[in-house]
mmCIF file of C-alpha atoms in Angstrom:
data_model
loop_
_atom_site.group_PDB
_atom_site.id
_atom_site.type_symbol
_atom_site.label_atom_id
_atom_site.label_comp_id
_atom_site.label_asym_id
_atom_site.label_seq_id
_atom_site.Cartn_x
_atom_site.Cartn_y
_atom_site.Cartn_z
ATOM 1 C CA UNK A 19 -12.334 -0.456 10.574
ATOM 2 C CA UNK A 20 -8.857 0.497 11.935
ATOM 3 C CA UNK A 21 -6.342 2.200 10.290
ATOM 4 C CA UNK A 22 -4.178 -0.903 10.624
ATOM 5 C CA UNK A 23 -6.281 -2.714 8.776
ATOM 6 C CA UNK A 24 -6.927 -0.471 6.039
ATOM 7 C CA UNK A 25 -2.578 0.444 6.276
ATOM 8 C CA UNK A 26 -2.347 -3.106 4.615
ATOM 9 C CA UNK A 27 -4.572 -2.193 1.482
ATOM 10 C CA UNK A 28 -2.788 -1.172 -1.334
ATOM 11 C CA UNK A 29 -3.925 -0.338 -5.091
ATOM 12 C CA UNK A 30 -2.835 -0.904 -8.223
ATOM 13 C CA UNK A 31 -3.221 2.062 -10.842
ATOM 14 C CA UNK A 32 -5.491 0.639 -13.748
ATOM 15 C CA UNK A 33 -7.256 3.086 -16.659
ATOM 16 C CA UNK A 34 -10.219 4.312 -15.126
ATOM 17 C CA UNK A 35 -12.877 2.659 -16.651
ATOM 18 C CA UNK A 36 -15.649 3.968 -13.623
ATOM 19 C CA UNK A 37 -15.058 7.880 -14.923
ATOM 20 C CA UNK A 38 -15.126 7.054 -18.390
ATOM 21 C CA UNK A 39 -18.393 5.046 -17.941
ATOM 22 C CA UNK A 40 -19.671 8.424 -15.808
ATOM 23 C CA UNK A 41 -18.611 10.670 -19.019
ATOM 24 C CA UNK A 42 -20.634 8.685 -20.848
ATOM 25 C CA UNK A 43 -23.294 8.397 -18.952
ATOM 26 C CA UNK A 44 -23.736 12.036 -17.429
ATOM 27 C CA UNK A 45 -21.378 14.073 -20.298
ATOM 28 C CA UNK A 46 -20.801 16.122 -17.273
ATOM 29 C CA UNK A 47 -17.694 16.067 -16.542
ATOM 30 C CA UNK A 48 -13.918 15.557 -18.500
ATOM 31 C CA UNK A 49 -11.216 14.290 -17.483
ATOM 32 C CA UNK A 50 -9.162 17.503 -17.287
ATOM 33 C CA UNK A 51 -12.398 18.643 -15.082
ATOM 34 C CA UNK A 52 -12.250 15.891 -12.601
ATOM 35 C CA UNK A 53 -8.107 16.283 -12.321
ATOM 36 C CA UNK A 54 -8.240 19.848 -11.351
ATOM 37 C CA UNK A 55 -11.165 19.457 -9.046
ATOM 38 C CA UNK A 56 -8.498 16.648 -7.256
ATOM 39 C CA UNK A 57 -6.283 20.116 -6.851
ATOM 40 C CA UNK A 58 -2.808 18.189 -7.173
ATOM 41 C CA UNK A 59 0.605 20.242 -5.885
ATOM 42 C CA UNK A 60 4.161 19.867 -5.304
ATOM 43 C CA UNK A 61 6.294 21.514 -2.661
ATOM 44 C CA UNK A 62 5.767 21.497 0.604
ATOM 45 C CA UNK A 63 3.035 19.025 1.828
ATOM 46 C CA UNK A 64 1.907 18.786 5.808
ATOM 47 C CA UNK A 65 -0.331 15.737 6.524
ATOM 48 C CA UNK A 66 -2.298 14.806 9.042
ATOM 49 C CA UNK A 67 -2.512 17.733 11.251
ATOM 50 C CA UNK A 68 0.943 17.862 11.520
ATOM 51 C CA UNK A 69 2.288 14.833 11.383
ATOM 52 C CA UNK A 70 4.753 14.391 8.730
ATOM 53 C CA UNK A 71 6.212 16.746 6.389
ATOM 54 C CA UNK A 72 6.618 15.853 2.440
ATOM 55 C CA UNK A 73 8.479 18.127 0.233
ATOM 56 C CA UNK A 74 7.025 16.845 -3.131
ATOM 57 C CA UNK A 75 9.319 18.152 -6.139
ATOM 58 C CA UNK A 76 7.948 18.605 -9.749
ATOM 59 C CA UNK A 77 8.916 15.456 -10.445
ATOM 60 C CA UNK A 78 5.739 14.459 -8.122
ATOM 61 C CA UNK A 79 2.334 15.511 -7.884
ATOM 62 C CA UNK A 80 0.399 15.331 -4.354
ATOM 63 C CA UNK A 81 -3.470 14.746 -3.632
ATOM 64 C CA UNK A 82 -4.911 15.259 -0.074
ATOM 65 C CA UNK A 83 -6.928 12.435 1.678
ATOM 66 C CA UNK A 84 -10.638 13.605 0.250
ATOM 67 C CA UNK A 85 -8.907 14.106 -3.693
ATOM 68 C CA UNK A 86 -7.568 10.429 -3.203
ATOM 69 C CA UNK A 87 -11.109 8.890 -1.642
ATOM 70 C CA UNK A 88 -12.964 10.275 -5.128
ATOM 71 C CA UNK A 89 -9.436 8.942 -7.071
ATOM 72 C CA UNK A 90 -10.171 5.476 -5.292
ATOM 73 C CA UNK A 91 -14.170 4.952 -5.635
ATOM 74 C CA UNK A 92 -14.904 7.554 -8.506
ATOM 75 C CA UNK A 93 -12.128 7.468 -11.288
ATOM 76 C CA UNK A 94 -11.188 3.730 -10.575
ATOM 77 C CA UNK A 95 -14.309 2.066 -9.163
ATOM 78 C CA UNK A 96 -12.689 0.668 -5.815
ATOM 79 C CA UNK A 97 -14.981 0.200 -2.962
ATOM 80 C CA UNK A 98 -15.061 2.731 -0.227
ATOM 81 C CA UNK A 99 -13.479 0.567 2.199
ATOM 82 C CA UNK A 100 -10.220 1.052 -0.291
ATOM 83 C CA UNK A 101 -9.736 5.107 0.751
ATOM 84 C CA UNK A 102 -10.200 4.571 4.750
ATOM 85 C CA UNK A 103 -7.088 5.504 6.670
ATOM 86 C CA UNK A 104 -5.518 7.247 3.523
ATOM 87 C CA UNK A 105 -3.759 10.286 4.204
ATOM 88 C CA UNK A 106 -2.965 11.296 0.693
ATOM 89 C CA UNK A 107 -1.470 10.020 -2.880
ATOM 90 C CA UNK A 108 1.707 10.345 -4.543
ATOM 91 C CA UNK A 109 2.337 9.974 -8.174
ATOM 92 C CA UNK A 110 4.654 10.814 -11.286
ATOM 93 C CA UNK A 111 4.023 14.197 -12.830
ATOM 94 C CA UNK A 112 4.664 13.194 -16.388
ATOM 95 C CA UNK A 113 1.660 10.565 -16.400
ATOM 96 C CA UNK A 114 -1.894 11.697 -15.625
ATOM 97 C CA UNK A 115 -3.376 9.205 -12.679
ATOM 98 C CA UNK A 116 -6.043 8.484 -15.277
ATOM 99 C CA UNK A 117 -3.673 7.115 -18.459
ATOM 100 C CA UNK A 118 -3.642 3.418 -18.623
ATOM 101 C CA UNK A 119 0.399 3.344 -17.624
ATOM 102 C CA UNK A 120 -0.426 5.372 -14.166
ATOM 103 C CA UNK A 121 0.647 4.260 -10.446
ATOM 104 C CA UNK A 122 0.849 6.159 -7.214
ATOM 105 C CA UNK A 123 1.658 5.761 -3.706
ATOM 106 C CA UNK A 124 -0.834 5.548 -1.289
ATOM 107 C CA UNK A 125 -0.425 7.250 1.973
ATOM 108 C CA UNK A 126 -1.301 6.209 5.404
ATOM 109 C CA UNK A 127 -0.154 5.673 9.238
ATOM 110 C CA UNK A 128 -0.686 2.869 11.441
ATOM 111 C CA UNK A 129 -0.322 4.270 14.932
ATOM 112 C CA UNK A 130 0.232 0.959 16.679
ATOM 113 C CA UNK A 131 3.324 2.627 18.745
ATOM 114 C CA UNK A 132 6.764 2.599 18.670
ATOM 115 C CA UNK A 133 8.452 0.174 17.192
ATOM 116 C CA UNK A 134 11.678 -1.716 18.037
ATOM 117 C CA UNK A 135 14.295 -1.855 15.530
ATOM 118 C CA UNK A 136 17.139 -3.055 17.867
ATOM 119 C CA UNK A 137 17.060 -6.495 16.073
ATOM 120 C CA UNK A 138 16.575 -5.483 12.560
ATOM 121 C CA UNK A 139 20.230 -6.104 11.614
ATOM 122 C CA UNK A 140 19.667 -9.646 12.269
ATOM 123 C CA UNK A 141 16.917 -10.829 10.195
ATOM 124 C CA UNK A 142 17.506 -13.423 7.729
ATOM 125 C CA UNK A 143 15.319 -12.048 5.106
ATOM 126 C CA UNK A 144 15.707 -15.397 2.935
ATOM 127 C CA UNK A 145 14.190 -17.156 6.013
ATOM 128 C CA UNK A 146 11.434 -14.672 6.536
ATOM 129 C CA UNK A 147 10.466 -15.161 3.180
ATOM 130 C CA UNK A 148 10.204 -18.512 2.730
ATOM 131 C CA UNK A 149 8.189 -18.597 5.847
ATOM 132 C CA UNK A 150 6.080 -15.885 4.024
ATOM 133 C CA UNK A 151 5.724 -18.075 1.071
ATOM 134 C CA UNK A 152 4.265 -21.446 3.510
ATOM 135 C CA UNK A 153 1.896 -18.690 4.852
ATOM 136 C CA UNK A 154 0.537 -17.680 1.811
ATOM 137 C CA UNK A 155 0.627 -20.868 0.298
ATOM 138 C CA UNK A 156 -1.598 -22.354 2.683
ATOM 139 C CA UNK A 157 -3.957 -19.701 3.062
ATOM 140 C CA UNK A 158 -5.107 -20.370 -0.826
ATOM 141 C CA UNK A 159 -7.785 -23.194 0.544
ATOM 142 C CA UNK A 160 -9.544 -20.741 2.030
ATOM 143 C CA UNK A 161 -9.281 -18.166 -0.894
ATOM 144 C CA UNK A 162 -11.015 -21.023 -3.216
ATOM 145 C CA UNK A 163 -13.157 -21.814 -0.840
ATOM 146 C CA UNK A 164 -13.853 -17.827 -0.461
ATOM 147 C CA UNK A 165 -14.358 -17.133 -4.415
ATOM 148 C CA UNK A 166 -10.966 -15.574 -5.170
ATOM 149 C CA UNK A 167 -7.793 -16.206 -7.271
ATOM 150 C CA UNK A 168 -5.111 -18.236 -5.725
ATOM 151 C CA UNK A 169 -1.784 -16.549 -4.837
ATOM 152 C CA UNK A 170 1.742 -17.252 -5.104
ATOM 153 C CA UNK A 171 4.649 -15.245 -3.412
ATOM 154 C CA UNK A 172 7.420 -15.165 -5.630
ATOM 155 C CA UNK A 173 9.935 -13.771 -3.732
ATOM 156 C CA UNK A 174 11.541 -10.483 -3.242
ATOM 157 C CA UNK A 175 11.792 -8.117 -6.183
ATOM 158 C CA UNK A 176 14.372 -5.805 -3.641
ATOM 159 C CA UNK A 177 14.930 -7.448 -0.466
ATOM 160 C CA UNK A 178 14.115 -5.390 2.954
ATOM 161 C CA UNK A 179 16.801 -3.042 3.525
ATOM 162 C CA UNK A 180 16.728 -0.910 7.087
ATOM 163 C CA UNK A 181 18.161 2.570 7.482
ATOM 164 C CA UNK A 182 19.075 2.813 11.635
ATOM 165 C CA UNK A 183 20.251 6.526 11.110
ATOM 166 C CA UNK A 184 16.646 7.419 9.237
ATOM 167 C CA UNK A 185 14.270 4.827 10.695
ATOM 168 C CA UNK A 186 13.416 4.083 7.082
ATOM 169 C CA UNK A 187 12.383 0.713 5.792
ATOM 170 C CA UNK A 188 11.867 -0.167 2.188
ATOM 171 C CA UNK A 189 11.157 -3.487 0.069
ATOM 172 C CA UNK A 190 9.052 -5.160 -2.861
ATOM 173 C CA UNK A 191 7.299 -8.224 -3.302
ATOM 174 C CA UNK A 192 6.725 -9.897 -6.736
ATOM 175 C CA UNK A 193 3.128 -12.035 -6.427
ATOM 176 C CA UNK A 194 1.649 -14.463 -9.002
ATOM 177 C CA UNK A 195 -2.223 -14.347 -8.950
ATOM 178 C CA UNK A 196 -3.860 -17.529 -10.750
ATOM 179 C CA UNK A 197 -6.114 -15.688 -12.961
ATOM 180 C CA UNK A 198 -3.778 -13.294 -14.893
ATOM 181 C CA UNK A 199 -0.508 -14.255 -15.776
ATOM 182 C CA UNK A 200 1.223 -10.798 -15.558
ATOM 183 C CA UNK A 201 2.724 -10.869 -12.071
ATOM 184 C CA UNK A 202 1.626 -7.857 -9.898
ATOM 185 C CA UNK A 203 4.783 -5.573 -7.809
ATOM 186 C CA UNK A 204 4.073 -4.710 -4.217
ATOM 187 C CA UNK A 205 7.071 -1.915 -2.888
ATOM 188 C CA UNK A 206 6.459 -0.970 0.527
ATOM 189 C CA UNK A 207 7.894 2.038 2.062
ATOM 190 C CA UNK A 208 7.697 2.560 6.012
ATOM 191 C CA UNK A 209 8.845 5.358 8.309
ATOM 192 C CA UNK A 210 9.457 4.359 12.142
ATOM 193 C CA UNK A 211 7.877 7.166 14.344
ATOM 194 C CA UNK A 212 7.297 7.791 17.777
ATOM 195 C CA UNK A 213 3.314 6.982 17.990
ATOM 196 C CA UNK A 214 3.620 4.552 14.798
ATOM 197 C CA UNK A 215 4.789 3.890 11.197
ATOM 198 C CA UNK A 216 3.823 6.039 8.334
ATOM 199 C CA UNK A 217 2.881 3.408 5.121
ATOM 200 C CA UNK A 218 3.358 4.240 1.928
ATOM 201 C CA UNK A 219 2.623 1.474 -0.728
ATOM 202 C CA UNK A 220 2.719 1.341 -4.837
ATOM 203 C CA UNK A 221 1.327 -1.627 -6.578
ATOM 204 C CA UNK A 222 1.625 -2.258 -10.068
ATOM 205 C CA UNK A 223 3.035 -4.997 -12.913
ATOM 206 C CA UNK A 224 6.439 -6.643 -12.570
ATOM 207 C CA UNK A 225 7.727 -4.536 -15.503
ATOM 208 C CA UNK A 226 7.313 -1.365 -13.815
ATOM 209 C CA UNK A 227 9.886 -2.056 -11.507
ATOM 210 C CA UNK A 228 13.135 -0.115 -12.643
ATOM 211 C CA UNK A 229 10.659 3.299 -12.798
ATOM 212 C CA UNK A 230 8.837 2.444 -9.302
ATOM 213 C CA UNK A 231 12.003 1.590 -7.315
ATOM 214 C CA UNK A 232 13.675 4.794 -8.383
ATOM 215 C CA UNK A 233 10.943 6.807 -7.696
ATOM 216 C CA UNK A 234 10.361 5.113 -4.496
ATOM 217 C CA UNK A 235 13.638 6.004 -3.540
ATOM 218 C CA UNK A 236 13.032 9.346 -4.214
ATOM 219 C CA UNK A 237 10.379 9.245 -2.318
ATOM 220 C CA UNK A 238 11.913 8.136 0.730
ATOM 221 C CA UNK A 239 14.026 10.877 0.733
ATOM 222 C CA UNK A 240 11.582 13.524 1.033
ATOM 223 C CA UNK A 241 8.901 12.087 4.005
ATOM 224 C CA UNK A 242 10.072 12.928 7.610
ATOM 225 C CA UNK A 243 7.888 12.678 10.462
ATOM 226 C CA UNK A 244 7.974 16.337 12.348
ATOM 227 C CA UNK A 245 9.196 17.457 15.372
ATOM 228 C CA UNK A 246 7.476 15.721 18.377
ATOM 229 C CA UNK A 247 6.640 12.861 15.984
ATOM 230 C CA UNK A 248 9.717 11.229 14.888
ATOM 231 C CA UNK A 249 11.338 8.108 15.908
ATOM 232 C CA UNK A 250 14.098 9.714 18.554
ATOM 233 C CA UNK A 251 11.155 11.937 20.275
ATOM 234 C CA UNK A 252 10.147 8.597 21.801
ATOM 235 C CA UNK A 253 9.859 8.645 25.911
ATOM 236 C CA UNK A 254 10.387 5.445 27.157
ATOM 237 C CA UNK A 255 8.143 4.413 30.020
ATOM 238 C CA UNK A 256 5.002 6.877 29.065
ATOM 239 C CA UNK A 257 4.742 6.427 25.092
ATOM 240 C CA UNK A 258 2.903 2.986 23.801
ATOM 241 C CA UNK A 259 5.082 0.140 21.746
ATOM 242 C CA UNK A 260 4.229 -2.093 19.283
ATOM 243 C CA UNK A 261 3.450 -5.482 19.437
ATOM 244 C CA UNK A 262 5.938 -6.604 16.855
ATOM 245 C CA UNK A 263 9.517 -5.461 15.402
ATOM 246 C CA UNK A 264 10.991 -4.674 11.892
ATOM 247 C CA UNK A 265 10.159 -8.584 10.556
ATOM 248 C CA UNK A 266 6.422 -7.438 12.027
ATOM 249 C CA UNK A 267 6.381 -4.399 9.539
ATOM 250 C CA UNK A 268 7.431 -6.531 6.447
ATOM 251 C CA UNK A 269 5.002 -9.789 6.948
ATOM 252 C CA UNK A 270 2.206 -7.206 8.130
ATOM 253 C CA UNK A 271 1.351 -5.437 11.401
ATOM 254 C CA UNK A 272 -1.646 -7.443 12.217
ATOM 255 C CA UNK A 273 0.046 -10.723 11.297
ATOM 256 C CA UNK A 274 2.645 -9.781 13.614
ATOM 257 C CA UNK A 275 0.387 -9.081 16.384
ATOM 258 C CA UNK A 276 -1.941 -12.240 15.916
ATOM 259 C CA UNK A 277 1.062 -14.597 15.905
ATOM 260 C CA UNK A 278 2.795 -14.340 12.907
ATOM 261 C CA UNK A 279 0.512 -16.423 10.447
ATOM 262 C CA UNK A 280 -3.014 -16.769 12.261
ATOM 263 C CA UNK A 281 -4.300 -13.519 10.555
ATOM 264 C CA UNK A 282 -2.125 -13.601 7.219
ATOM 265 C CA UNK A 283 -2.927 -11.318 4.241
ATOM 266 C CA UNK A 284 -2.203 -9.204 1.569
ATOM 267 C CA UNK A 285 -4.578 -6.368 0.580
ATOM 268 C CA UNK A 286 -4.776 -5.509 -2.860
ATOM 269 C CA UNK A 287 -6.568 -4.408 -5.454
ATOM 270 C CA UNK A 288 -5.210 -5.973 -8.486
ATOM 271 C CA UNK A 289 -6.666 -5.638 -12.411
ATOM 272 C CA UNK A 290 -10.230 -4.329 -10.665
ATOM 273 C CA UNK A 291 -11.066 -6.957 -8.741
ATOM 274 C CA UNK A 292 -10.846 -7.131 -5.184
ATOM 275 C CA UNK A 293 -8.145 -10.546 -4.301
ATOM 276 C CA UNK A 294 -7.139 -10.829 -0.476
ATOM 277 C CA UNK A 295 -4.713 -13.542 0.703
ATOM 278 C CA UNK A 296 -6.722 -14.427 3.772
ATOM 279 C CA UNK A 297 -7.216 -16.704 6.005
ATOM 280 C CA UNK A 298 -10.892 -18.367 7.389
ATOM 281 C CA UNK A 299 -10.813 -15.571 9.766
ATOM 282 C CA UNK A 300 -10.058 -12.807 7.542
ATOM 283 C CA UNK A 301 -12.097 -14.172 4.824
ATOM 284 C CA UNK A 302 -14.822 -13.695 7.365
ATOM 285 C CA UNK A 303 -13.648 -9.756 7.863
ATOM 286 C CA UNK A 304 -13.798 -9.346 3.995
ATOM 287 C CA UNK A 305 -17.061 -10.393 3.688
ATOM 288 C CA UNK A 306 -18.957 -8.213 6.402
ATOM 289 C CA UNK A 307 -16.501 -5.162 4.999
ATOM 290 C CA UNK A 308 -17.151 -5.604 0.628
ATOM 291 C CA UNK A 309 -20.589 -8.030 0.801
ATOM 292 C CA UNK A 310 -21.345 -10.408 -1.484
ATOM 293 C CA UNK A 311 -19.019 -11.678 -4.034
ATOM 294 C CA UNK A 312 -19.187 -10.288 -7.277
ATOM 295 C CA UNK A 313 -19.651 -12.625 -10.341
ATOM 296 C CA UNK A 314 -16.312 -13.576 -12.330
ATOM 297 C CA UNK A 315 -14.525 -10.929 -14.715
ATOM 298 C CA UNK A 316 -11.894 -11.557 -17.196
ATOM 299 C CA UNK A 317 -8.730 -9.158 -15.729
ATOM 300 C CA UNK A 318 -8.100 -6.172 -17.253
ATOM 301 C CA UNK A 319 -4.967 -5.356 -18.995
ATOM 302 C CA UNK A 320 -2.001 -4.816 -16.250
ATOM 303 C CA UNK A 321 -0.548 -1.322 -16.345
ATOM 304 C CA UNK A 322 2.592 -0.829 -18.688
ATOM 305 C CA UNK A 323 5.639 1.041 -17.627
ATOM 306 C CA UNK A 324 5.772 4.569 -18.744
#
């Protein structure tokens, strides 16, 4: 799988019923054992051989790429196909990743080349959504047909807003999934680099949005690319550019690239279960990648604010 595939998977922080059931099962391990074994840190945080730069404060707490793969598939149960391309985790320091009101930022970089952002100025953003809404919408045939909840795009819960001086791109989606009637928060960070766009993505319930869009901002402010990496160390004529713009990044690389709404989708993982708004084609994609479907679950609790 590519890493722009797996930049468009996102997860939503739930109590982690998988290391509770290992507890139980093993009485091996605590959770204050598996935490410090995930060796979180603040300060000064290099990813990806070099890549980008985070300086994490205390209000944060950082986990490297291998911490967040046993985070994803050990604490929470996610398949592995949920921790491939992911660079690292970000979350709050005052709530453990393993309380019930938890969330965190996922970490990862799509290196699909440079991308334009000469027209972002002049997006209509209420246009872009509704067209986001009639692509969504119409994928849900194919997500009954498929096994899985139906989805609704609300709308924006902060519309996009583009930084030209810092190449920085933020906004949130609120979604409506037909078997739980809390609605689910996607925010969406994105830094425009010279090779690509680092991702960063928290998912969690509508009512966590006042504490997740001031933290995100926060965290926006402390990811830079590093020299040789960033946006302005671009060399026209011998680096690669994207297929797609600033609209691209927002309705999703690989939509962008496939023609806007052939290859639609949101990943998520939402209240355990695994919902994808996908169309015949990506449906297809989601079956060779998870297998079979699994039988229905009721949904778990959504996360509360802290």
């Amino acid at each position: 799988m590519s890493v722009t595939k797996t930049a468009c998977v996102a997860v939503l922080l739930l109590v982690p019923v998988a290391l509770a059931a290992q507890k139980a099962d093993t009485n091996q391990i605590t959770p204050e054992e598996f935490m410090a074994k995930l060796s979180p840190r603040s300060g000064t945080v290099v990813i990806s051989n070099g890549l980008a730069t985070l300086q994490v404060p205390p209000t944060f707490r950082y986990i490297d790429a291998a911490a967040a793969k046993r985070l994803l598939t050990e604490a929470w149960g996610n398949p592995p196909a949920a921790s491939e391309g992911v660079l690292g985790m970000l979350y709050p320091a005052d709530v453990s990743p393993l309380d019930s009101g938890s969330w965190g930022v996922i970490i990862s970089f799509d290196e699909d080349g440079y991308v334009n952002d000469s027209g972002a100025a002049a997006i209509d953003y209420t246009k872009l959504m509704q067209q986001m809404q009639q692509g969504v919408a119409e994928s849900n045939e194919e997500r009954r047909k498929d096994g899985y909840a139906t989805v609704q795009l609300v709308g924006w819960a902060e519309q996009p807003h583009y930084n030209p001086e810092t190449h920085k791109l933020y906004w949130a989606k609120e979604l409506a999934f037909s078997d739980n009637t809390h609605h689910t928060l996607n925010y969406n960070v994105r830094v425009l680099g010279r090779r690509g766009v680092l991702v960063l993505n928290a998912v969690s319930s509508m009512n966590a949005l006042p504490e997740i869009a001031q933290s995100m901002q926060n965290v926006i402010g402390f990811v830079d690319f590093n020299a040789g990496h960033r946006y302005q160390d671009f060399i026209p004529g011998a680096d690669k550019k994207a297929a797609y713009g600033v609209a691209g990044l927002i309705v999703g690389a690989v939509a962008a690239k496939a023609g806007f709404f052939k290859l639609l989708w949101v990943g998520i993982l939402a209240f355990k279960k695994l919902i994808v708004a996908a169309v015949a084609a990506v449906g297809v994609w989601m079956r060779r990648v998870f297998g079979k479907k699994q039988s229905p679950q009721a949904p778990a609790a959504p996360p509360t604010a802290a």
